[in-house]
mmCIF file of C-alpha atoms in Angstrom:
data_model
loop_
_atom_site.group_PDB
_atom_site.id
_atom_site.type_symbol
_atom_site.label_atom_id
_atom_site.label_comp_id
_atom_site.label_asym_id
_atom_site.label_seq_id
_atom_site.Cartn_x
_atom_site.Cartn_y
_atom_site.Cartn_z
ATOM 1 C CA MET Y 1 -17.629 -27.297 -5.444
ATOM 2 C CA ASP Y 2 -18.039 -28.699 -1.946
ATOM 3 C CA ALA Y 3 -15.074 -30.994 -2.284
ATOM 4 C CA LYS Y 4 -12.984 -27.995 -3.196
ATOM 5 C CA VAL Y 5 -13.932 -25.948 -0.183
ATOM 6 C CA PRO Y 6 -11.087 -26.924 2.139
ATOM 7 C CA HIS Y 7 -8.548 -26.054 -0.549
ATOM 8 C CA LEU Y 8 -10.372 -22.877 -1.390
ATOM 9 C CA VAL Y 9 -10.417 -21.909 2.277
ATOM 10 C CA GLN Y 10 -6.705 -22.615 2.443
ATOM 11 C CA TYR Y 11 -6.130 -20.455 -0.616
ATOM 12 C CA LEU Y 12 -8.139 -17.589 0.851
ATOM 13 C CA LEU Y 13 -6.251 -17.849 4.124
ATOM 14 C CA ARG Y 14 -2.979 -17.552 2.238
ATOM 15 C CA LEU Y 15 -4.194 -14.368 0.600
ATOM 16 C CA GLY Y 16 -5.459 -13.008 3.907
ATOM 17 C CA ASP Y 17 -2.368 -14.014 5.883
ATOM 18 C CA ASN Y 18 -0.021 -12.325 3.414
ATOM 19 C CA ALA Y 19 -1.950 -9.089 3.740
ATOM 20 C CA LEU Y 20 -2.325 -9.318 7.517
ATOM 21 C CA VAL Y 21 1.282 -10.135 8.337
ATOM 22 C CA LEU Y 22 2.697 -7.477 6.028
ATOM 23 C CA SER Y 23 0.218 -4.984 7.435
ATOM 24 C CA GLN Y 24 1.426 -5.818 10.938
ATOM 25 C CA ARG Y 25 5.047 -5.327 9.874
ATOM 26 C CA LEU Y 26 4.301 -1.940 8.336
ATOM 27 C CA SER Y 27 2.331 -0.888 11.411
ATOM 28 C CA GLU Y 28 5.469 -1.408 13.478
ATOM 29 C CA LEU Y 29 6.922 1.570 11.609
ATOM 30 C CA CYS Y 30 4.174 3.958 12.666
ATOM 31 C CA GLY Y 31 5.884 7.076 13.939
ATOM 32 C CA LYS Y 32 9.283 5.779 12.850
ATOM 33 C CA GLY Y 33 9.244 6.621 9.153
ATOM 34 C CA PRO Y 34 12.200 8.603 7.784
ATOM 35 C CA ALA Y 35 9.906 11.586 7.143
ATOM 36 C CA LEU Y 36 6.373 12.487 8.136
ATOM 37 C CA GLU Y 37 5.195 11.922 4.575
ATOM 38 C CA GLU Y 38 6.758 8.453 4.416
ATOM 39 C CA ASP Y 39 5.262 7.634 7.769
ATOM 40 C CA MET Y 40 1.807 8.476 6.451
ATOM 41 C CA ALA Y 41 2.377 6.479 3.289
ATOM 42 C CA LEU Y 42 3.545 3.376 5.150
ATOM 43 C CA THR Y 43 0.576 3.406 7.482
ATOM 44 C CA ASN Y 44 -1.764 4.006 4.544
ATOM 45 C CA VAL Y 45 -0.411 0.884 2.871
ATOM 46 C CA ALA Y 46 -0.722 -1.003 6.166
ATOM 47 C CA LEU Y 47 -4.370 0.010 6.423
ATOM 48 C CA ASP Y 48 -5.070 -1.003 2.831
ATOM 49 C CA LEU Y 49 -3.588 -4.434 3.468
ATOM 50 C CA LEU Y 50 -5.489 -4.835 6.714
ATOM 51 C CA GLY Y 51 -8.721 -4.056 4.895
ATOM 52 C CA GLN Y 52 -7.887 -6.670 2.280
ATOM 53 C CA ALA Y 53 -7.047 -9.242 4.937
ATOM 54 C CA ARG Y 54 -10.454 -8.664 6.536
ATOM 55 C CA LEU Y 55 -12.230 -9.308 3.237
ATOM 56 C CA TRP Y 56 -10.320 -12.541 2.568
ATOM 57 C CA PHE Y 57 -10.780 -13.785 6.138
ATOM 58 C CA THR Y 58 -14.470 -13.032 6.208
ATOM 59 C CA TYR Y 59 -14.986 -15.031 3.026
ATOM 60 C CA ALA Y 60 -12.725 -17.858 4.227
ATOM 61 C CA GLY Y 61 -14.611 -18.014 7.532
ATOM 62 C CA GLU Y 62 -17.966 -18.200 5.761
ATOM 63 C CA LEU Y 63 -16.837 -20.978 3.423
ATOM 64 C CA GLU Y 64 -15.234 -22.904 6.223
ATOM 65 C CA GLY Y 65 -18.505 -22.874 8.140
ATOM 66 C CA ARG Y 66 -16.937 -23.399 11.538
ATOM 67 C CA GLY Y 67 -18.061 -20.072 12.874
ATOM 68 C CA ARG Y 68 -14.638 -18.461 12.732
ATOM 69 C CA ASP Y 69 -14.886 -14.790 11.832
ATOM 70 C CA GLU Y 70 -12.077 -12.468 10.778
ATOM 71 C CA ASP Y 71 -11.032 -11.873 14.380
ATOM 72 C CA ALA Y 72 -10.885 -15.561 15.217
ATOM 73 C CA LEU Y 73 -8.775 -16.189 12.127
ATOM 74 C CA ALA Y 74 -6.395 -13.318 12.860
ATOM 75 C CA TYR Y 75 -6.046 -13.675 16.611
ATOM 76 C CA LEU Y 76 -6.629 -17.301 17.475
ATOM 77 C CA ARG Y 77 -4.394 -19.190 15.103
ATOM 78 C CA ASP Y 78 -0.806 -19.997 15.961
ATOM 79 C CA ALA Y 79 2.189 -19.697 13.658
ATOM 80 C CA HIS Y 80 1.901 -23.163 12.128
ATOM 81 C CA GLU Y 81 -1.673 -22.346 11.091
ATOM 82 C CA PHE Y 82 -0.617 -19.233 9.207
ATOM 83 C CA HIS Y 83 -0.134 -19.632 5.468
ATOM 84 C CA ASN Y 84 1.623 -16.414 4.471
ATOM 85 C CA VAL Y 85 4.758 -16.485 2.357
ATOM 86 C CA LEU Y 86 8.013 -16.094 4.288
ATOM 87 C CA LEU Y 87 8.769 -12.814 2.525
ATOM 88 C CA VAL Y 88 6.115 -10.795 4.364
ATOM 89 C CA GLU Y 89 7.142 -11.933 7.845
ATOM 90 C CA GLN Y 90 10.742 -10.779 7.410
ATOM 91 C CA PRO Y 91 11.713 -7.993 9.832
ATOM 92 C CA ASN Y 92 11.572 -4.381 8.688
ATOM 93 C CA GLY Y 93 15.365 -4.055 8.912
ATOM 94 C CA ASN Y 94 16.550 -0.731 7.552
ATOM 95 C CA TYR Y 95 14.389 1.327 5.222
ATOM 96 C CA ALA Y 96 15.875 -0.327 2.148
ATOM 97 C CA HIS Y 97 14.805 -3.727 3.511
ATOM 98 C CA THR Y 98 11.300 -2.471 4.150
ATOM 99 C CA LEU Y 99 11.012 -1.004 0.671
ATOM 100 C CA VAL Y 100 12.535 -3.901 -1.232
ATOM 101 C CA ARG Y 101 10.319 -6.375 0.669
ATOM 102 C CA GLN Y 102 7.368 -4.185 -0.224
ATOM 103 C CA PHE Y 103 8.427 -3.928 -3.846
ATOM 104 C CA TYR Y 104 8.903 -7.692 -4.261
ATOM 105 C CA PHE Y 105 5.530 -8.295 -2.671
ATOM 106 C CA ASP Y 106 3.653 -5.482 -4.422
ATOM 107 C CA THR Y 107 4.848 -6.649 -7.843
ATOM 108 C CA TRP Y 108 3.590 -10.169 -7.209
ATOM 109 C CA HIS Y 109 0.428 -8.929 -5.526
ATOM 110 C CA TYR Y 110 -0.331 -6.617 -8.434
ATOM 111 C CA PHE Y 111 -0.100 -9.307 -11.101
ATOM 112 C CA LEU Y 112 -1.786 -11.931 -8.948
ATOM 113 C CA VAL Y 113 -4.745 -9.807 -7.886
ATOM 114 C CA GLY Y 114 -4.925 -8.356 -11.404
ATOM 115 C CA ALA Y 115 -5.534 -11.923 -12.602
ATOM 116 C CA LEU Y 116 -7.916 -12.719 -9.733
ATOM 117 C CA VAL Y 117 -10.225 -10.014 -11.075
ATOM 118 C CA GLN Y 118 -11.018 -12.618 -13.762
ATOM 119 C CA SER Y 119 -11.460 -15.397 -11.217
ATOM 120 C CA SER Y 120 -14.232 -17.916 -11.774
ATOM 121 C CA ASP Y 121 -15.264 -17.318 -8.153
ATOM 122 C CA PRO Y 122 -17.349 -14.123 -8.241
ATOM 123 C CA ARG Y 123 -16.648 -13.204 -4.628
ATOM 124 C CA ILE Y 124 -12.895 -13.464 -5.186
ATOM 125 C CA ALA Y 125 -13.205 -11.409 -8.358
ATOM 126 C CA GLU Y 126 -15.092 -8.762 -6.421
ATOM 127 C CA ILE Y 127 -12.539 -8.543 -3.607
ATOM 128 C CA ALA Y 128 -9.740 -8.509 -6.183
ATOM 129 C CA GLU Y 129 -11.271 -5.637 -8.060
ATOM 130 C CA LYS Y 130 -11.623 -3.596 -4.897
ATOM 131 C CA SER Y 131 -8.060 -4.352 -3.812
ATOM 132 C CA LEU Y 132 -6.422 -3.822 -7.179
ATOM 133 C CA LYS Y 133 -6.789 -0.030 -7.044
ATOM 134 C CA GLU Y 134 -4.908 0.030 -3.753
ATOM 135 C CA ILE Y 135 -2.270 -2.402 -4.927
ATOM 136 C CA THR Y 136 -1.682 -0.418 -8.111
ATOM 137 C CA TYR Y 137 -0.742 2.530 -5.947
ATOM 138 C CA HIS Y 138 1.419 0.403 -3.633
ATOM 139 C CA LEU Y 139 3.396 -0.895 -6.584
ATOM 140 C CA ARG Y 140 3.867 2.524 -8.118
ATOM 141 C CA ARG Y 141 5.097 3.863 -4.814
ATOM 142 C CA SER Y 142 7.478 1.073 -3.862
ATOM 143 C CA GLY Y 143 8.898 0.850 -7.406
ATOM 144 C CA ASP Y 144 9.494 4.584 -7.452
ATOM 145 C CA LEU Y 145 11.269 4.490 -4.101
ATOM 146 C CA VAL Y 146 13.442 1.529 -5.066
ATOM 147 C CA VAL Y 147 14.620 3.550 -8.075
ATOM 148 C CA ARG Y 148 15.269 6.583 -5.895
ATOM 149 C CA LEU Y 149 17.292 4.629 -3.361
ATOM 150 C CA GLY Y 150 19.078 2.404 -5.866
ATOM 151 C CA ASP Y 151 19.967 5.334 -8.097
ATOM 152 C CA GLY Y 152 20.478 7.709 -5.177
ATOM 153 C CA THR Y 153 23.743 8.065 -3.294
ATOM 154 C CA ALA Y 154 26.526 5.469 -3.194
ATOM 155 C CA LEU Y 155 25.410 4.556 0.317
ATOM 156 C CA SER Y 156 21.710 4.217 -0.508
ATOM 157 C CA HIS Y 157 22.642 2.122 -3.538
ATOM 158 C CA GLU Y 158 24.733 -0.178 -1.383
ATOM 159 C CA TYR Y 159 21.955 -0.613 1.202
ATOM 160 C CA THR Y 160 19.315 -1.251 -1.433
ATOM 161 C CA GLN Y 161 21.448 -3.766 -3.286
ATOM 162 C CA ALA Y 162 22.147 -5.570 -0.015
ATOM 163 C CA ALA Y 163 18.425 -5.674 0.793
ATOM 164 C CA ALA Y 164 17.608 -6.915 -2.713
ATOM 165 C CA ASP Y 165 20.150 -9.718 -2.353
ATOM 166 C CA GLU Y 166 19.148 -10.700 1.180
ATOM 167 C CA LEU Y 167 15.426 -10.897 0.483
ATOM 168 C CA TRP Y 168 15.764 -12.567 -2.904
ATOM 169 C CA MET Y 169 15.599 -16.114 -1.551
ATOM 170 C CA TYR Y 170 12.107 -15.444 -0.201
ATOM 171 C CA THR Y 171 10.668 -14.523 -3.603
ATOM 172 C CA GLY Y 172 10.579 -18.019 -5.124
ATOM 173 C CA GLU Y 173 7.877 -19.222 -2.772
ATOM 174 C CA MET Y 174 5.309 -16.945 -4.395
ATOM 175 C CA PHE Y 175 5.561 -19.029 -7.561
ATOM 176 C CA ASN Y 176 6.020 -22.366 -5.880
ATOM 177 C CA TYR Y 177 2.628 -23.931 -6.460
ATOM 178 C CA ASP Y 178 1.451 -26.900 -4.457
ATOM 179 C CA ALA Y 179 -1.709 -29.012 -4.708
ATOM 180 C CA VAL Y 180 -3.844 -26.195 -3.285
ATOM 181 C CA ASP Y 181 -2.664 -23.686 -5.864
ATOM 182 C CA GLU Y 182 -2.874 -26.170 -8.713
ATOM 183 C CA GLN Y 183 -6.452 -26.970 -7.837
ATOM 184 C CA MET Y 184 -7.266 -23.262 -7.886
ATOM 185 C CA VAL Y 185 -5.662 -22.951 -11.307
ATOM 186 C CA ALA Y 186 -7.602 -25.958 -12.581
ATOM 187 C CA ALA Y 187 -10.853 -24.432 -11.321
ATOM 188 C CA GLY Y 188 -10.120 -21.138 -13.062
ATOM 189 C CA ILE Y 189 -9.921 -19.391 -9.713
ATOM 190 C CA ALA Y 190 -6.244 -18.470 -9.725
ATOM 191 C CA PRO Y 191 -3.690 -17.738 -12.478
ATOM 192 C CA PRO Y 192 -0.939 -20.269 -13.287
ATOM 193 C CA ALA Y 193 2.476 -19.782 -11.698
ATOM 194 C CA ALA Y 194 4.564 -19.621 -14.854
ATOM 195 C CA GLY Y 195 2.861 -16.557 -16.303
ATOM 196 C CA LEU Y 196 2.956 -14.736 -12.984
ATOM 197 C CA ARG Y 197 6.625 -15.444 -12.511
ATOM 198 C CA GLU Y 198 7.389 -14.141 -15.994
ATOM 199 C CA GLN Y 199 5.519 -10.903 -15.336
ATOM 200 C CA TRP Y 200 7.142 -10.548 -11.937
ATOM 201 C CA LEU Y 201 10.663 -11.064 -13.261
ATOM 202 C CA ALA Y 202 10.075 -8.641 -16.133
ATOM 203 C CA HIS Y 203 8.803 -5.860 -13.869
ATOM 204 C CA VAL Y 204 11.405 -6.348 -11.149
ATOM 205 C CA GLY Y 205 14.070 -6.483 -13.864
ATOM 206 C CA ALA Y 206 12.898 -3.229 -15.442
ATOM 207 C CA ILE Y 207 12.779 -1.368 -12.129
ATOM 208 C CA PHE Y 208 16.154 -2.745 -11.029
ATOM 209 C CA ALA Y 209 17.699 -1.654 -14.337
ATOM 210 C CA GLU Y 210 16.359 1.847 -13.782
ATOM 211 C CA ALA Y 211 17.570 1.751 -10.201
ATOM 212 C CA THR Y 212 21.055 0.634 -11.348
ATOM 213 C CA LEU Y 213 20.671 -2.447 -9.154
ATOM 214 C CA ALA Y 214 21.970 -5.875 -10.106
ATOM 215 C CA MET Y 215 19.171 -8.394 -10.216
ATOM 216 C CA PRO Y 216 19.981 -11.624 -8.397
ATOM 217 C CA SER Y 217 19.786 -14.821 -10.440
ATOM 218 C CA PRO Y 218 16.269 -16.186 -11.052
ATOM 219 C CA ASP Y 219 17.801 -19.650 -10.690
ATOM 220 C CA ALA Y 220 19.127 -18.990 -7.186
ATOM 221 C CA TRP Y 221 18.136 -21.343 -4.387
ATOM 222 C CA MET Y 222 14.828 -20.325 -2.854
ATOM 223 C CA GLN Y 223 13.530 -20.660 0.685
ATOM 224 C CA LYS Y 224 10.006 -21.980 1.182
ATOM 225 C CA GLY Y 225 7.588 -23.294 3.800
ATOM 226 C CA GLY Y 226 5.384 -20.383 4.817
ATOM 227 C CA LYS Y 227 2.453 -21.422 2.659
ATOM 228 C CA THR Y 228 2.272 -24.755 4.429
ATOM 229 C CA GLY Y 229 2.746 -23.349 7.928
ATOM 230 C CA ARG Y 230 6.512 -23.789 8.301
ATOM 231 C CA HIS Y 231 7.740 -20.328 9.135
ATOM 232 C CA SER Y 232 10.908 -18.493 10.006
ATOM 233 C CA GLU Y 233 11.454 -17.733 13.697
ATOM 234 C CA HIS Y 234 10.170 -14.187 13.128
ATOM 235 C CA LEU Y 235 6.494 -15.047 12.838
ATOM 236 C CA GLY Y 236 6.085 -16.365 16.381
ATOM 237 C CA TYR Y 237 7.253 -13.070 17.894
ATOM 238 C CA LEU Y 238 5.078 -11.092 15.531
ATOM 239 C CA LEU Y 239 2.004 -13.107 16.500
ATOM 240 C CA ALA Y 240 2.826 -12.990 20.214
ATOM 241 C CA GLU Y 241 2.683 -9.227 20.033
ATOM 242 C CA MET Y 242 -0.303 -9.061 17.717
ATOM 243 C CA GLN Y 243 -2.436 -11.600 19.539
ATOM 244 C CA PHE Y 244 -1.505 -10.815 23.142
ATOM 245 C CA LEU Y 245 -4.654 -8.987 24.178
ATOM 246 C CA GLN Y 246 -7.048 -11.445 22.587
ATOM 247 C CA ARG Y 247 -5.176 -14.348 24.201
ATOM 248 C CA ALA Y 248 -5.151 -12.634 27.601
ATOM 249 C CA TYR Y 249 -8.853 -11.769 27.461
ATOM 250 C CA PRO Y 250 -10.370 -14.329 25.112
ATOM 251 C CA GLY Y 251 -13.816 -13.590 23.782
ATOM 252 C CA ALA Y 252 -13.751 -9.948 24.853
ATOM 253 C CA ALA Y 253 -15.802 -7.623 22.643
ATOM 254 C CA TRP Y 254 -13.961 -4.601 21.233
ATOM 255 C CA MET F 1 15.392 16.417 6.631
ATOM 256 C CA SER F 2 13.627 19.718 6.022
ATOM 257 C CA LYS F 3 16.996 21.203 5.155
ATOM 258 C CA GLU F 4 17.294 18.896 2.157
ATOM 259 C CA TRP F 5 13.658 18.599 1.173
ATOM 260 C CA PRO F 6 12.058 21.809 -0.107
ATOM 261 C CA LEU F 7 8.644 22.937 1.049
ATOM 262 C CA TRP F 8 5.697 22.453 -1.283
ATOM 263 C CA GLU F 9 2.280 24.050 -1.081
ATOM 264 C CA VAL F 10 -0.613 21.715 -1.815
ATOM 265 C CA PHE F 11 -3.855 22.627 -3.562
ATOM 266 C CA ILE F 12 -6.647 20.096 -3.861
ATOM 267 C CA ARG F 13 -9.865 20.034 -5.810
ATOM 268 C CA SER F 14 -12.278 17.727 -4.024
ATOM 269 C CA GLN F 15 -14.711 15.440 -5.757
ATOM 270 C CA HIS F 16 -17.463 18.044 -6.130
ATOM 271 C CA GLY F 17 -15.253 21.062 -5.750
ATOM 272 C CA LEU F 18 -14.996 23.599 -8.507
ATOM 273 C CA ALA F 19 -11.607 25.028 -7.751
ATOM 274 C CA HIS F 20 -8.356 23.938 -6.217
ATOM 275 C CA LYS F 21 -8.085 25.060 -2.642
ATOM 276 C CA HIS F 22 -4.941 25.473 -0.599
ATOM 277 C CA VAL F 23 -4.944 22.722 2.029
ATOM 278 C CA GLY F 24 -1.475 22.888 3.504
ATOM 279 C CA SER F 25 2.144 22.223 2.815
ATOM 280 C CA LEU F 26 4.632 19.387 2.991
ATOM 281 C CA HIS F 27 8.236 18.549 2.363
ATOM 282 C CA ALA F 28 9.275 16.415 -0.597
ATOM 283 C CA PRO F 29 12.431 15.992 -2.664
ATOM 284 C CA ASP F 30 10.688 16.582 -5.990
ATOM 285 C CA ALA F 31 7.332 17.247 -7.627
ATOM 286 C CA GLU F 32 6.409 13.622 -8.206
ATOM 287 C CA MET F 33 6.943 12.683 -4.593
ATOM 288 C CA ALA F 34 5.196 15.856 -3.510
ATOM 289 C CA VAL F 35 2.091 14.684 -5.391
ATOM 290 C CA ASN F 36 2.356 11.198 -3.881
ATOM 291 C CA ASN F 37 2.847 12.601 -0.422
ATOM 292 C CA ALA F 38 0.031 15.100 -0.821
ATOM 293 C CA ARG F 39 -2.231 12.253 -1.766
ATOM 294 C CA ASP F 40 -1.235 10.289 1.333
ATOM 295 C CA VAL F 41 -1.299 13.208 3.732
ATOM 296 C CA TYR F 42 -4.223 15.277 2.486
ATOM 297 C CA THR F 43 -6.665 13.227 0.432
ATOM 298 C CA ARG F 44 -6.787 9.882 2.237
ATOM 299 C CA ARG F 45 -7.540 8.427 -1.185
ATOM 300 C CA ASN F 46 -10.779 10.112 -2.081
ATOM 301 C CA GLU F 47 -11.441 9.243 -5.676
ATOM 302 C CA GLY F 48 -11.803 11.976 -8.249
ATOM 303 C CA VAL F 49 -9.637 14.610 -6.717
ATOM 304 C CA SER F 50 -7.068 16.697 -8.440
ATOM 305 C CA ILE F 51 -3.861 17.744 -6.755
ATOM 306 C CA TRP F 52 -1.602 20.663 -7.534
ATOM 307 C CA VAL F 53 1.719 21.047 -5.837
ATOM 308 C CA VAL F 54 3.956 24.043 -6.207
ATOM 309 C CA ARG F 55 7.249 24.847 -4.595
ATOM 310 C CA ALA F 56 6.679 27.354 -1.836
ATOM 311 C CA ALA F 57 9.665 29.273 -3.205
ATOM 312 C CA ASP F 58 7.779 29.840 -6.474
ATOM 313 C CA ILE F 59 4.877 31.591 -4.823
ATOM 314 C CA VAL F 60 4.974 35.358 -4.618
ATOM 315 C CA ALA F 61 2.700 36.775 -1.939
ATOM 316 C CA SER F 62 1.426 40.274 -1.530
ATOM 317 C CA SER F 63 2.925 42.179 1.325
ATOM 318 C CA PRO F 64 0.761 42.891 4.383
ATOM 319 C CA PHE F 65 2.068 46.437 4.281
ATOM 320 C CA ASP F 66 0.390 46.944 0.918
ATOM 321 C CA LYS F 67 -2.970 45.844 2.236
ATOM 322 C CA GLY F 68 -4.393 49.329 2.348
ATOM 323 C CA ALA F 69 -3.147 50.392 -1.051
ATOM 324 C CA LEU F 70 -4.219 47.163 -2.725
ATOM 325 C CA PHE F 71 -7.599 46.441 -1.207
ATOM 326 C CA GLU F 72 -9.085 49.508 0.454
ATOM 327 C CA PRO F 73 -10.107 51.299 -2.757
ATOM 328 C CA ALA F 74 -12.336 48.355 -3.739
ATOM 329 C CA ASN F 75 -14.116 48.303 -0.392
ATOM 330 C CA SER F 76 -15.155 51.930 -0.573
ATOM 331 C CA LYS F 77 -16.762 51.650 -4.007
ATOM 332 C CA VAL F 78 -19.911 49.579 -3.797
ATOM 333 C CA TYR F 79 -20.603 50.011 -7.532
ATOM 334 C CA ARG F 80 -17.655 47.722 -8.178
ATOM 335 C CA HIS F 81 -19.452 44.826 -6.543
ATOM 336 C CA PRO F 82 -21.926 43.038 -8.810
ATOM 337 C CA THR F 83 -24.498 42.723 -6.045
ATOM 338 C CA PHE F 84 -27.286 44.602 -7.807
ATOM 339 C CA PHE F 85 -27.983 41.923 -10.412
ATOM 340 C CA PRO F 86 -30.528 39.178 -9.796
ATOM 341 C CA MET F 87 -28.911 35.773 -10.375
ATOM 342 C CA PRO F 88 -30.616 33.549 -12.986
ATOM 343 C CA GLU F 89 -31.921 30.290 -11.568
ATOM 344 C CA GLU F 90 -29.775 28.206 -13.920
ATOM 345 C CA VAL F 91 -26.518 29.591 -12.615
ATOM 346 C CA LYS F 92 -25.330 27.442 -9.756
ATOM 347 C CA ASN F 93 -22.305 27.446 -7.583
ATOM 348 C CA LEU F 94 -21.225 31.006 -8.077
#
């Protein structure tokens, strides 16, 4: 077990970073939603994800044993130390971008965390079970809205299709397993990539069909790097804003 | 937005509540989204709640002008109020 810890910590940080960065993106929309009800829903999802990030970080910090708590992990790491997938750091764009990004992520998150409930690591299984209820709702919501926009007006269809196409290249990374992921699979901690990808493609395909959207090719070229700390230029700005206060007044209690 | 999205009235039965209670209203394009929105706006995810939404246009309210004719007669006849019966111990929440 001990030999696995660094990889396990890395894996937990990936889970936490995905949730944290997407939560930060959604928080940017507070007060800017297209309707009061949507505004509430977006911030609810942001809060859910933030709560999940805290759970993953706390566990990662404990395992790591270097005294880093959730705050240290969120506020005192720079972009190259973040392990989130590139998808979640993409800008909010228009509302179709926000929703399609959410839908791509939620679908993956739902099947991944659904499998993590069976994880051989009891603490991961516990966090997964708690998170899955929230994620189930996220997926239902984002899928429903993608159908509404895709099968809405000609203009909303056009915007949603454009968002689906533009964000597609960031979806491959979720199934691009490296040594860390493979070790988790071997230890029975995480589910294998192939099954996840199949479930993801099937669900996205079904929703896109209902939404009258054309699904981009699963064989398209995919962007990657986020999981290993190589990010798009967007993450640095996001972190500069998020971490400003803690960097300006390090060690302050709040 | 409110011109396109009709108004819905929201009724919620809380975890230990016996009846649905009117909690407010919201705008939504259809019933399904009204339920989703009601859940986000009014329940903050409490488990075990039940939500009813109904289009405000479907609710018929009594007119304030009829108040006297509708309700006064009941107030003046105490024998209509079941206040003279002792309540059995076993009956809760009435």
